[in-house]
Amino acid sequence: GASERYDESVRASTTAIEQDPQYGLAYYNRALVLQRMGKKGRAVKDLKRAQEADLPRRFRTAVQKMLAELS
């Protein structure tokens, strides 16, 4: 996502999610890229999924902040 290869980043995160639906960082990373692409609704959906998945505490805080900004 940082290199602005958004479609490739979304595909990579989607593949990670398909392999492990509880991989919260993949949802979070995909949400970041989707937000940069202007796809707010999809980003919010992934952030909510990230909250329900296995996600380290520092990323939980980032997810909550990002959700508040997008709402």
PDB file of N, CA, C and O in Angstrom:
ATOM      1  N   GLY A   1       0.797  -1.197   0.000  1.00  0.00           N
ATOM      2  CA  GLY A   1       0.000   0.000   0.000  1.00  0.00           C
ATOM      3  C   GLY A   1       0.835   1.254   0.000  1.00  0.00           C
ATOM      4  O   GLY A   1       0.487   2.237  -0.627  1.00  0.00           O
ATOM      5  N   ALA A   2       1.978   1.212   0.680  1.00  0.00           N
ATOM      6  CA  ALA A   2       2.830   2.393   0.771  1.00  0.00           C
ATOM      7  C   ALA A   2       3.391   2.795  -0.592  1.00  0.00           C
ATOM      8  O   ALA A   2       3.663   3.955  -0.843  1.00  0.00           O
ATOM      9  N   SER A   3       3.544   1.836  -1.473  1.00  0.00           N
ATOM     10  CA  SER A   3       4.113   2.125  -2.786  1.00  0.00           C
ATOM     11  C   SER A   3       3.034   2.500  -3.800  1.00  0.00           C
ATOM     12  O   SER A   3       3.320   2.631  -4.984  1.00  0.00           O
ATOM     13  N   GLU A   4       1.807   2.667  -3.329  1.00  0.00           N
ATOM     14  CA  GLU A   4       0.661   3.025  -4.157  1.00  0.00           C
ATOM     15  C   GLU A   4       0.303   1.951  -5.182  1.00  0.00           C
ATOM     16  O   GLU A   4      -0.337   2.234  -6.183  1.00  0.00           O
ATOM     17  N   ARG A   5       0.683   0.724  -4.933  1.00  0.00           N
ATOM     18  CA  ARG A   5       0.256  -0.395  -5.760  1.00  0.00           C
ATOM     19  C   ARG A   5      -0.962  -1.003  -5.067  1.00  0.00           C
ATOM     20  O   ARG A   5      -0.923  -2.097  -4.526  1.00  0.00           O
ATOM     21  N   TYR A   6      -2.031  -0.220  -5.088  1.00  0.00           N
ATOM     22  CA  TYR A   6      -3.207  -0.517  -4.294  1.00  0.00           C
ATOM     23  C   TYR A   6      -3.866  -1.845  -4.647  1.00  0.00           C
ATOM     24  O   TYR A   6      -4.191  -2.624  -3.752  1.00  0.00           O
ATOM     25  N   ASP A   7      -4.084  -2.090  -5.920  1.00  0.00           N
ATOM     26  CA  ASP A   7      -4.760  -3.335  -6.304  1.00  0.00           C
ATOM     27  C   ASP A   7      -3.975  -4.554  -5.852  1.00  0.00           C
ATOM     28  O   ASP A   7      -4.541  -5.520  -5.349  1.00  0.00           O
ATOM     29  N   GLU A   8      -2.662  -4.491  -6.004  1.00  0.00           N
ATOM     30  CA  GLU A   8      -1.804  -5.595  -5.575  1.00  0.00           C
ATOM     31  C   GLU A   8      -1.866  -5.767  -4.050  1.00  0.00           C
ATOM     32  O   GLU A   8      -1.909  -6.890  -3.545  1.00  0.00           O
ATOM     33  N   SER A   9      -1.890  -4.664  -3.333  1.00  0.00           N
ATOM     34  CA  SER A   9      -1.963  -4.711  -1.869  1.00  0.00           C
ATOM     35  C   SER A   9      -3.286  -5.308  -1.400  1.00  0.00           C
ATOM     36  O   SER A   9      -3.312  -6.109  -0.462  1.00  0.00           O
ATOM     37  N   VAL A  10      -4.376  -4.915  -2.053  1.00  0.00           N
ATOM     38  CA  VAL A  10      -5.690  -5.460  -1.694  1.00  0.00           C
ATOM     39  C   VAL A  10      -5.712  -6.966  -1.960  1.00  0.00           C
ATOM     40  O   VAL A  10      -6.203  -7.741  -1.136  1.00  0.00           O
ATOM     41  N   ARG A  11      -5.173  -7.382  -3.102  1.00  0.00           N
ATOM     42  CA  ARG A  11      -5.148  -8.819  -3.420  1.00  0.00           C
ATOM     43  C   ARG A  11      -4.327  -9.600  -2.400  1.00  0.00           C
ATOM     44  O   ARG A  11      -4.731 -10.678  -1.967  1.00  0.00           O
ATOM     45  N   ALA A  12      -3.183  -9.060  -2.001  1.00  0.00           N
ATOM     46  CA  ALA A  12      -2.331  -9.742  -1.025  1.00  0.00           C
ATOM     47  C   ALA A  12      -3.051  -9.884   0.317  1.00  0.00           C
ATOM     48  O   ALA A  12      -3.017 -10.958   0.941  1.00  0.00           O
ATOM     49  N   SER A  13      -3.706  -8.831   0.761  1.00  0.00           N
ATOM     50  CA  SER A  13      -4.447  -8.896   2.025  1.00  0.00           C
ATOM     51  C   SER A  13      -5.618  -9.865   1.919  1.00  0.00           C
ATOM     52  O   SER A  13      -5.889 -10.624   2.850  1.00  0.00           O
ATOM     53  N   THR A  14      -6.300  -9.851   0.788  1.00  0.00           N
ATOM     54  CA  THR A  14      -7.429 -10.754   0.589  1.00  0.00           C
ATOM     55  C   THR A  14      -6.964 -12.205   0.626  1.00  0.00           C
ATOM     56  O   THR A  14      -7.620 -13.056   1.241  1.00  0.00           O
ATOM     57  N   THR A  15      -5.832 -12.491   0.014  1.00  0.00           N
ATOM     58  CA  THR A  15      -5.276 -13.853   0.037  1.00  0.00           C
ATOM     59  C   THR A  15      -4.961 -14.267   1.468  1.00  0.00           C
ATOM     60  O   THR A  15      -5.268 -15.392   1.881  1.00  0.00           O
ATOM     61  N   ALA A  16      -4.363 -13.365   2.238  1.00  0.00           N
ATOM     62  CA  ALA A  16      -4.043 -13.665   3.641  1.00  0.00           C
ATOM     63  C   ALA A  16      -5.314 -13.945   4.441  1.00  0.00           C
ATOM     64  O   ALA A  16      -5.350 -14.871   5.261  1.00  0.00           O
ATOM     65  N   ILE A  17      -6.367 -13.179   4.185  1.00  0.00           N
ATOM     66  CA  ILE A  17      -7.645 -13.371   4.888  1.00  0.00           C
ATOM     67  C   ILE A  17      -8.270 -14.708   4.505  1.00  0.00           C
ATOM     68  O   ILE A  17      -8.809 -15.413   5.357  1.00  0.00           O
ATOM     69  N   GLU A  18      -8.184 -15.066   3.231  1.00  0.00           N
ATOM     70  CA  GLU A  18      -8.729 -16.353   2.785  1.00  0.00           C
ATOM     71  C   GLU A  18      -8.003 -17.509   3.455  1.00  0.00           C
ATOM     72  O   GLU A  18      -8.608 -18.523   3.787  1.00  0.00           O
ATOM     73  N   GLN A  19      -6.705 -17.363   3.676  1.00  0.00           N
ATOM     74  CA  GLN A  19      -5.923 -18.418   4.320  1.00  0.00           C
ATOM     75  C   GLN A  19      -6.164 -18.479   5.821  1.00  0.00           C
ATOM     76  O   GLN A  19      -6.100 -19.549   6.420  1.00  0.00           O
ATOM     77  N   ASP A  20      -6.438 -17.313   6.420  1.00  0.00           N
ATOM     78  CA  ASP A  20      -6.700 -17.258   7.860  1.00  0.00           C
ATOM     79  C   ASP A  20      -7.696 -16.133   8.145  1.00  0.00           C
ATOM     80  O   ASP A  20      -7.303 -14.981   8.336  1.00  0.00           O
ATOM     81  N   PRO A  21      -8.987 -16.462   8.187  1.00  0.00           N
ATOM     82  CA  PRO A  21     -10.025 -15.442   8.410  1.00  0.00           C
ATOM     83  C   PRO A  21      -9.922 -14.709   9.754  1.00  0.00           C
ATOM     84  O   PRO A  21     -10.575 -13.692   9.940  1.00  0.00           O
ATOM     85  N   GLN A  22      -9.102 -15.188  10.669  1.00  0.00           N
ATOM     86  CA  GLN A  22      -8.922 -14.516  11.959  1.00  0.00           C
ATOM     87  C   GLN A  22      -7.676 -13.646  11.998  1.00  0.00           C
ATOM     88  O   GLN A  22      -7.292 -13.149  13.053  1.00  0.00           O
ATOM     89  N   TYR A  23      -7.025 -13.451  10.863  1.00  0.00           N
ATOM     90  CA  TYR A  23      -5.804 -12.646  10.771  1.00  0.00           C
ATOM     91  C   TYR A  23      -6.175 -11.169  10.698  1.00  0.00           C
ATOM     92  O   TYR A  23      -6.355 -10.592   9.643  1.00  0.00           O
ATOM     93  N   GLY A  24      -6.288 -10.562  11.858  1.00  0.00           N
ATOM     94  CA  GLY A  24      -6.754  -9.193  11.968  1.00  0.00           C
ATOM     95  C   GLY A  24      -5.901  -8.164  11.250  1.00  0.00           C
ATOM     96  O   GLY A  24      -6.418  -7.182  10.720  1.00  0.00           O
ATOM     97  N   LEU A  25      -4.591  -8.369  11.225  1.00  0.00           N
ATOM     98  CA  LEU A  25      -3.724  -7.402  10.550  1.00  0.00           C
ATOM     99  C   LEU A  25      -4.003  -7.340   9.055  1.00  0.00           C
ATOM    100  O   LEU A  25      -3.855  -6.282   8.441  1.00  0.00           O
ATOM    101  N   ALA A  26      -4.421  -8.428   8.462  1.00  0.00           N
ATOM    102  CA  ALA A  26      -4.748  -8.416   7.034  1.00  0.00           C
ATOM    103  C   ALA A  26      -5.972  -7.538   6.783  1.00  0.00           C
ATOM    104  O   ALA A  26      -6.001  -6.771   5.811  1.00  0.00           O
ATOM    105  N   TYR A  27      -6.968  -7.636   7.651  1.00  0.00           N
ATOM    106  CA  TYR A  27      -8.144  -6.758   7.522  1.00  0.00           C
ATOM    107  C   TYR A  27      -7.743  -5.294   7.705  1.00  0.00           C
ATOM    108  O   TYR A  27      -8.192  -4.414   6.976  1.00  0.00           O
ATOM    109  N   TYR A  28      -6.914  -5.046   8.697  1.00  0.00           N
ATOM    110  CA  TYR A  28      -6.458  -3.682   8.981  1.00  0.00           C
ATOM    111  C   TYR A  28      -5.677  -3.112   7.796  1.00  0.00           C
ATOM    112  O   TYR A  28      -5.944  -1.992   7.346  1.00  0.00           O
ATOM    113  N   ASN A  29      -4.735  -3.896   7.283  1.00  0.00           N
ATOM    114  CA  ASN A  29      -3.935  -3.433   6.153  1.00  0.00           C
ATOM    115  C   ASN A  29      -4.805  -3.169   4.927  1.00  0.00           C
ATOM    116  O   ASN A  29      -4.628  -2.161   4.238  1.00  0.00           O
ATOM    117  N   ARG A  30      -5.747  -4.070   4.682  1.00  0.00           N
ATOM    118  CA  ARG A  30      -6.624  -3.872   3.530  1.00  0.00           C
ATOM    119  C   ARG A  30      -7.479  -2.617   3.729  1.00  0.00           C
ATOM    120  O   ARG A  30      -7.700  -1.847   2.796  1.00  0.00           O
ATOM    121  N   ALA A  31      -7.926  -2.377   4.951  1.00  0.00           N
ATOM    122  CA  ALA A  31      -8.715  -1.176   5.243  1.00  0.00           C
ATOM    123  C   ALA A  31      -7.911   0.091   4.974  1.00  0.00           C
ATOM    124  O   ALA A  31      -8.446   1.063   4.425  1.00  0.00           O
ATOM    125  N   LEU A  32      -6.640   0.093   5.331  1.00  0.00           N
ATOM    126  CA  LEU A  32      -5.800   1.259   5.071  1.00  0.00           C
ATOM    127  C   LEU A  32      -5.727   1.556   3.578  1.00  0.00           C
ATOM    128  O   LEU A  32      -5.858   2.704   3.149  1.00  0.00           O
ATOM    129  N   VAL A  33      -5.524   0.515   2.790  1.00  0.00           N
ATOM    130  CA  VAL A  33      -5.419   0.700   1.342  1.00  0.00           C
ATOM    131  C   VAL A  33      -6.764   1.130   0.756  1.00  0.00           C
ATOM    132  O   VAL A  33      -6.825   2.046  -0.068  1.00  0.00           O
ATOM    133  N   LEU A  34      -7.833   0.491   1.204  1.00  0.00           N
ATOM    134  CA  LEU A  34      -9.162   0.855   0.708  1.00  0.00           C
ATOM    135  C   LEU A  34      -9.484   2.316   1.026  1.00  0.00           C
ATOM    136  O   LEU A  34     -10.068   3.021   0.204  1.00  0.00           O
ATOM    137  N   GLN A  35      -9.086   2.761   2.196  1.00  0.00           N
ATOM    138  CA  GLN A  35      -9.309   4.164   2.563  1.00  0.00           C
ATOM    139  C   GLN A  35      -8.561   5.075   1.584  1.00  0.00           C
ATOM    140  O   GLN A  35      -9.103   6.062   1.105  1.00  0.00           O
ATOM    141  N   ARG A  36      -7.315   4.749   1.289  1.00  0.00           N
ATOM    142  CA  ARG A  36      -6.527   5.547   0.348  1.00  0.00           C
ATOM    143  C   ARG A  36      -7.135   5.535  -1.049  1.00  0.00           C
ATOM    144  O   ARG A  36      -6.961   6.483  -1.813  1.00  0.00           O
ATOM    145  N   MET A  37      -7.840   4.469  -1.371  1.00  0.00           N
ATOM    146  CA  MET A  37      -8.487   4.353  -2.681  1.00  0.00           C
ATOM    147  C   MET A  37      -9.836   5.079  -2.709  1.00  0.00           C
ATOM    148  O   MET A  37     -10.499   5.126  -3.735  1.00  0.00           O
ATOM    149  N   GLY A  38     -10.260   5.602  -1.556  1.00  0.00           N
ATOM    150  CA  GLY A  38     -11.531   6.311  -1.475  1.00  0.00           C
ATOM    151  C   GLY A  38     -12.726   5.403  -1.270  1.00  0.00           C
ATOM    152  O   GLY A  38     -13.861   5.820  -1.469  1.00  0.00           O
ATOM    153  N   LYS A  39     -12.471   4.170  -0.853  1.00  0.00           N
ATOM    154  CA  LYS A  39     -13.549   3.197  -0.640  1.00  0.00           C
ATOM    155  C   LYS A  39     -13.844   3.098   0.854  1.00  0.00           C
ATOM    156  O   LYS A  39     -13.559   2.107   1.520  1.00  0.00           O
ATOM    157  N   LYS A  40     -14.440   4.158   1.366  1.00  0.00           N
ATOM    158  CA  LYS A  40     -14.685   4.309   2.800  1.00  0.00           C
ATOM    159  C   LYS A  40     -15.555   3.188   3.369  1.00  0.00           C
ATOM    160  O   LYS A  40     -15.248   2.628   4.411  1.00  0.00           O
ATOM    161  N   GLY A  41     -16.639   2.848   2.683  1.00  0.00           N
ATOM    162  CA  GLY A  41     -17.552   1.818   3.189  1.00  0.00           C
ATOM    163  C   GLY A  41     -16.874   0.474   3.353  1.00  0.00           C
ATOM    164  O   GLY A  41     -17.050  -0.201   4.370  1.00  0.00           O
ATOM    165  N   ARG A  42     -16.105   0.095   2.365  1.00  0.00           N
ATOM    166  CA  ARG A  42     -15.384  -1.182   2.447  1.00  0.00           C
ATOM    167  C   ARG A  42     -14.310  -1.134   3.524  1.00  0.00           C
ATOM    168  O   ARG A  42     -14.056  -2.123   4.215  1.00  0.00           O
ATOM    169  N   ALA A  43     -13.666   0.031   3.688  1.00  0.00           N
ATOM    170  CA  ALA A  43     -12.646   0.181   4.722  1.00  0.00           C
ATOM    171  C   ALA A  43     -13.267   0.015   6.105  1.00  0.00           C
ATOM    172  O   ALA A  43     -12.720  -0.697   6.959  1.00  0.00           O
ATOM    173  N   VAL A  44     -14.416   0.635   6.323  1.00  0.00           N
ATOM    174  CA  VAL A  44     -15.102   0.525   7.618  1.00  0.00           C
ATOM    175  C   VAL A  44     -15.476  -0.930   7.888  1.00  0.00           C
ATOM    176  O   VAL A  44     -15.289  -1.433   9.005  1.00  0.00           O
ATOM    177  N   LYS A  45     -15.964  -1.617   6.880  1.00  0.00           N
ATOM    178  CA  LYS A  45     -16.336  -3.024   7.032  1.00  0.00           C
ATOM    179  C   LYS A  45     -15.125  -3.864   7.457  1.00  0.00           C
ATOM    180  O   LYS A  45     -15.219  -4.690   8.368  1.00  0.00           O
ATOM    181  N   ASP A  46     -13.971  -3.632   6.818  1.00  0.00           N
ATOM    182  CA  ASP A  46     -12.766  -4.375   7.194  1.00  0.00           C
ATOM    183  C   ASP A  46     -12.275  -4.003   8.583  1.00  0.00           C
ATOM    184  O   ASP A  46     -11.786  -4.856   9.331  1.00  0.00           O
ATOM    185  N   LEU A  47     -12.405  -2.741   8.958  1.00  0.00           N
ATOM    186  CA  LEU A  47     -11.981  -2.340  10.303  1.00  0.00           C
ATOM    187  C   LEU A  47     -12.829  -3.035  11.363  1.00  0.00           C
ATOM    188  O   LEU A  47     -12.308  -3.467  12.396  1.00  0.00           O
ATOM    189  N   LYS A  48     -14.120  -3.155  11.102  1.00  0.00           N
ATOM    190  CA  LYS A  48     -14.988  -3.856  12.051  1.00  0.00           C
ATOM    191  C   LYS A  48     -14.620  -5.331  12.143  1.00  0.00           C
ATOM    192  O   LYS A  48     -14.626  -5.922  13.221  1.00  0.00           O
ATOM    193  N   ARG A  49     -14.266  -5.929  11.003  1.00  0.00           N
ATOM    194  CA  ARG A  49     -13.827  -7.324  11.010  1.00  0.00           C
ATOM    195  C   ARG A  49     -12.506  -7.472  11.758  1.00  0.00           C
ATOM    196  O   ARG A  49     -12.291  -8.454  12.456  1.00  0.00           O
ATOM    197  N   ALA A  50     -11.626  -6.494  11.608  1.00  0.00           N
ATOM    198  CA  ALA A  50     -10.338  -6.528  12.309  1.00  0.00           C
ATOM    199  C   ALA A  50     -10.547  -6.531  13.819  1.00  0.00           C
ATOM    200  O   ALA A  50      -9.847  -7.237  14.550  1.00  0.00           O
ATOM    201  N   GLN A  51     -11.526  -5.770  14.285  1.00  0.00           N
ATOM    202  CA  GLN A  51     -11.827  -5.721  15.719  1.00  0.00           C
ATOM    203  C   GLN A  51     -12.261  -7.080  16.251  1.00  0.00           C
ATOM    204  O   GLN A  51     -12.003  -7.397  17.402  1.00  0.00           O
ATOM    205  N   GLU A  52     -12.940  -7.851  15.419  1.00  0.00           N
ATOM    206  CA  GLU A  52     -13.453  -9.152  15.832  1.00  0.00           C
ATOM    207  C   GLU A  52     -12.414 -10.261  15.698  1.00  0.00           C
ATOM    208  O   GLU A  52     -12.592 -11.340  16.232  1.00  0.00           O
ATOM    209  N   ALA A  53     -11.329  -9.986  14.992  1.00  0.00           N
ATOM    210  CA  ALA A  53     -10.310 -10.999  14.717  1.00  0.00           C
ATOM    211  C   ALA A  53      -9.161 -10.882  15.716  1.00  0.00           C
ATOM    212  O   ALA A  53      -9.201 -10.091  16.651  1.00  0.00           O
ATOM    213  N   ASP A  54      -8.143 -11.683  15.465  1.00  0.00           N
ATOM    214  CA  ASP A  54      -6.946 -11.680  16.293  1.00  0.00           C
ATOM    215  C   ASP A  54      -6.085 -10.483  15.898  1.00  0.00           C
ATOM    216  O   ASP A  54      -5.537 -10.441  14.803  1.00  0.00           O
ATOM    217  N   LEU A  55      -5.997  -9.505  16.804  1.00  0.00           N
ATOM    218  CA  LEU A  55      -5.308  -8.258  16.488  1.00  0.00           C
ATOM    219  C   LEU A  55      -4.556  -7.771  17.721  1.00  0.00           C
ATOM    220  O   LEU A  55      -5.130  -7.677  18.806  1.00  0.00           O
ATOM    221  N   PRO A  56      -3.259  -7.456  17.582  1.00  0.00           N
ATOM    222  CA  PRO A  56      -2.499  -6.933  18.724  1.00  0.00           C
ATOM    223  C   PRO A  56      -3.111  -5.639  19.261  1.00  0.00           C
ATOM    224  O   PRO A  56      -3.720  -4.872  18.512  1.00  0.00           O
ATOM    225  N   ARG A  57      -2.917  -5.395  20.539  1.00  0.00           N
ATOM    226  CA  ARG A  57      -3.528  -4.254  21.223  1.00  0.00           C
ATOM    227  C   ARG A  57      -3.234  -2.922  20.542  1.00  0.00           C
ATOM    228  O   ARG A  57      -4.125  -2.096  20.363  1.00  0.00           O
ATOM    229  N   ARG A  58      -1.990  -2.682  20.135  1.00  0.00           N
ATOM    230  CA  ARG A  58      -1.657  -1.383  19.542  1.00  0.00           C
ATOM    231  C   ARG A  58      -2.417  -1.158  18.239  1.00  0.00           C
ATOM    232  O   ARG A  58      -2.735  -0.033  17.887  1.00  0.00           O
ATOM    233  N   PHE A  59      -2.746  -2.238  17.537  1.00  0.00           N
ATOM    234  CA  PHE A  59      -3.515  -2.094  16.315  1.00  0.00           C
ATOM    235  C   PHE A  59      -4.995  -1.913  16.623  1.00  0.00           C
ATOM    236  O   PHE A  59      -5.713  -1.263  15.875  1.00  0.00           O
ATOM    237  N   ARG A  60      -5.453  -2.470  17.740  1.00  0.00           N
ATOM    238  CA  ARG A  60      -6.854  -2.257  18.141  1.00  0.00           C
ATOM    239  C   ARG A  60      -7.114  -0.766  18.354  1.00  0.00           C
ATOM    240  O   ARG A  60      -8.145  -0.236  17.951  1.00  0.00           O
ATOM    241  N   THR A  61      -6.169  -0.093  18.976  1.00  0.00           N
ATOM    242  CA  THR A  61      -6.295   1.345  19.202  1.00  0.00           C
ATOM    243  C   THR A  61      -6.318   2.093  17.877  1.00  0.00           C
ATOM    244  O   THR A  61      -7.135   3.005  17.682  1.00  0.00           O
ATOM    245  N   ALA A  62      -5.465   1.702  16.950  1.00  0.00           N
ATOM    246  CA  ALA A  62      -5.426   2.341  15.633  1.00  0.00           C
ATOM    247  C   ALA A  62      -6.736   2.112  14.879  1.00  0.00           C
ATOM    248  O   ALA A  62      -7.243   3.022  14.210  1.00  0.00           O
ATOM    249  N   VAL A  63      -7.292   0.911  15.002  1.00  0.00           N
ATOM    250  CA  VAL A  63      -8.565   0.593  14.341  1.00  0.00           C
ATOM    251  C   VAL A  63      -9.676   1.464  14.903  1.00  0.00           C
ATOM    252  O   VAL A  63     -10.469   2.038  14.147  1.00  0.00           O
ATOM    253  N   GLN A  64      -9.733   1.588  16.219  1.00  0.00           N
ATOM    254  CA  GLN A  64     -10.774   2.413  16.843  1.00  0.00           C
ATOM    255  C   GLN A  64     -10.659   3.865  16.402  1.00  0.00           C
ATOM    256  O   GLN A  64     -11.664   4.516  16.104  1.00  0.00           O
ATOM    257  N   LYS A  65      -9.437   4.378  16.329  1.00  0.00           N
ATOM    258  CA  LYS A  65      -9.212   5.769  15.910  1.00  0.00           C
ATOM    259  C   LYS A  65      -9.646   5.944  14.447  1.00  0.00           C
ATOM    260  O   LYS A  65     -10.320   6.927  14.123  1.00  0.00           O
ATOM    261  N   MET A  66      -9.282   5.008  13.612  1.00  0.00           N
ATOM    262  CA  MET A  66      -9.618   5.106  12.198  1.00  0.00           C
ATOM    263  C   MET A  66     -11.130   5.016  11.984  1.00  0.00           C
ATOM    264  O   MET A  66     -11.685   5.752  11.174  1.00  0.00           O
ATOM    265  N   LEU A  67     -11.791   4.141  12.738  1.00  0.00           N
ATOM    266  CA  LEU A  67     -13.252   4.037  12.648  1.00  0.00           C
ATOM    267  C   LEU A  67     -13.903   5.357  13.041  1.00  0.00           C
ATOM    268  O   LEU A  67     -14.862   5.803  12.391  1.00  0.00           O
ATOM    269  N   ALA A  68     -13.405   5.973  14.085  1.00  0.00           N
ATOM    270  CA  ALA A  68     -13.965   7.256  14.534  1.00  0.00           C
ATOM    271  C   ALA A  68     -13.775   8.328  13.463  1.00  0.00           C
ATOM    272  O   ALA A  68     -14.678   9.144  13.231  1.00  0.00           O
ATOM    273  N   GLU A  69     -12.642   8.324  12.791  1.00  0.00           N
ATOM    274  CA  GLU A  69     -12.374   9.309  11.751  1.00  0.00           C
ATOM    275  C   GLU A  69     -13.273   9.094  10.525  1.00  0.00           C
ATOM    276  O   GLU A  69     -13.654  10.059   9.876  1.00  0.00           O
ATOM    277  N   LEU A  70     -13.565   7.849  10.216  1.00  0.00           N
ATOM    278  CA  LEU A  70     -14.364   7.532   9.033  1.00  0.00           C
ATOM    279  C   LEU A  70     -15.871   7.641   9.273  1.00  0.00           C
ATOM    280  O   LEU A  70     -16.642   7.652   8.318  1.00  0.00           O
ATOM    281  N   SER A  71     -16.260   7.732  10.525  1.00  0.00           N
ATOM    282  CA  SER A  71     -17.691   7.801  10.850  1.00  0.00           C
ATOM    283  C   SER A  71     -18.223   9.212  10.792  1.00  0.00           C
ATOM    284  O   SER A  71     -17.574  10.174  10.845  1.00  0.00           O
TER     285      SER A  71
END
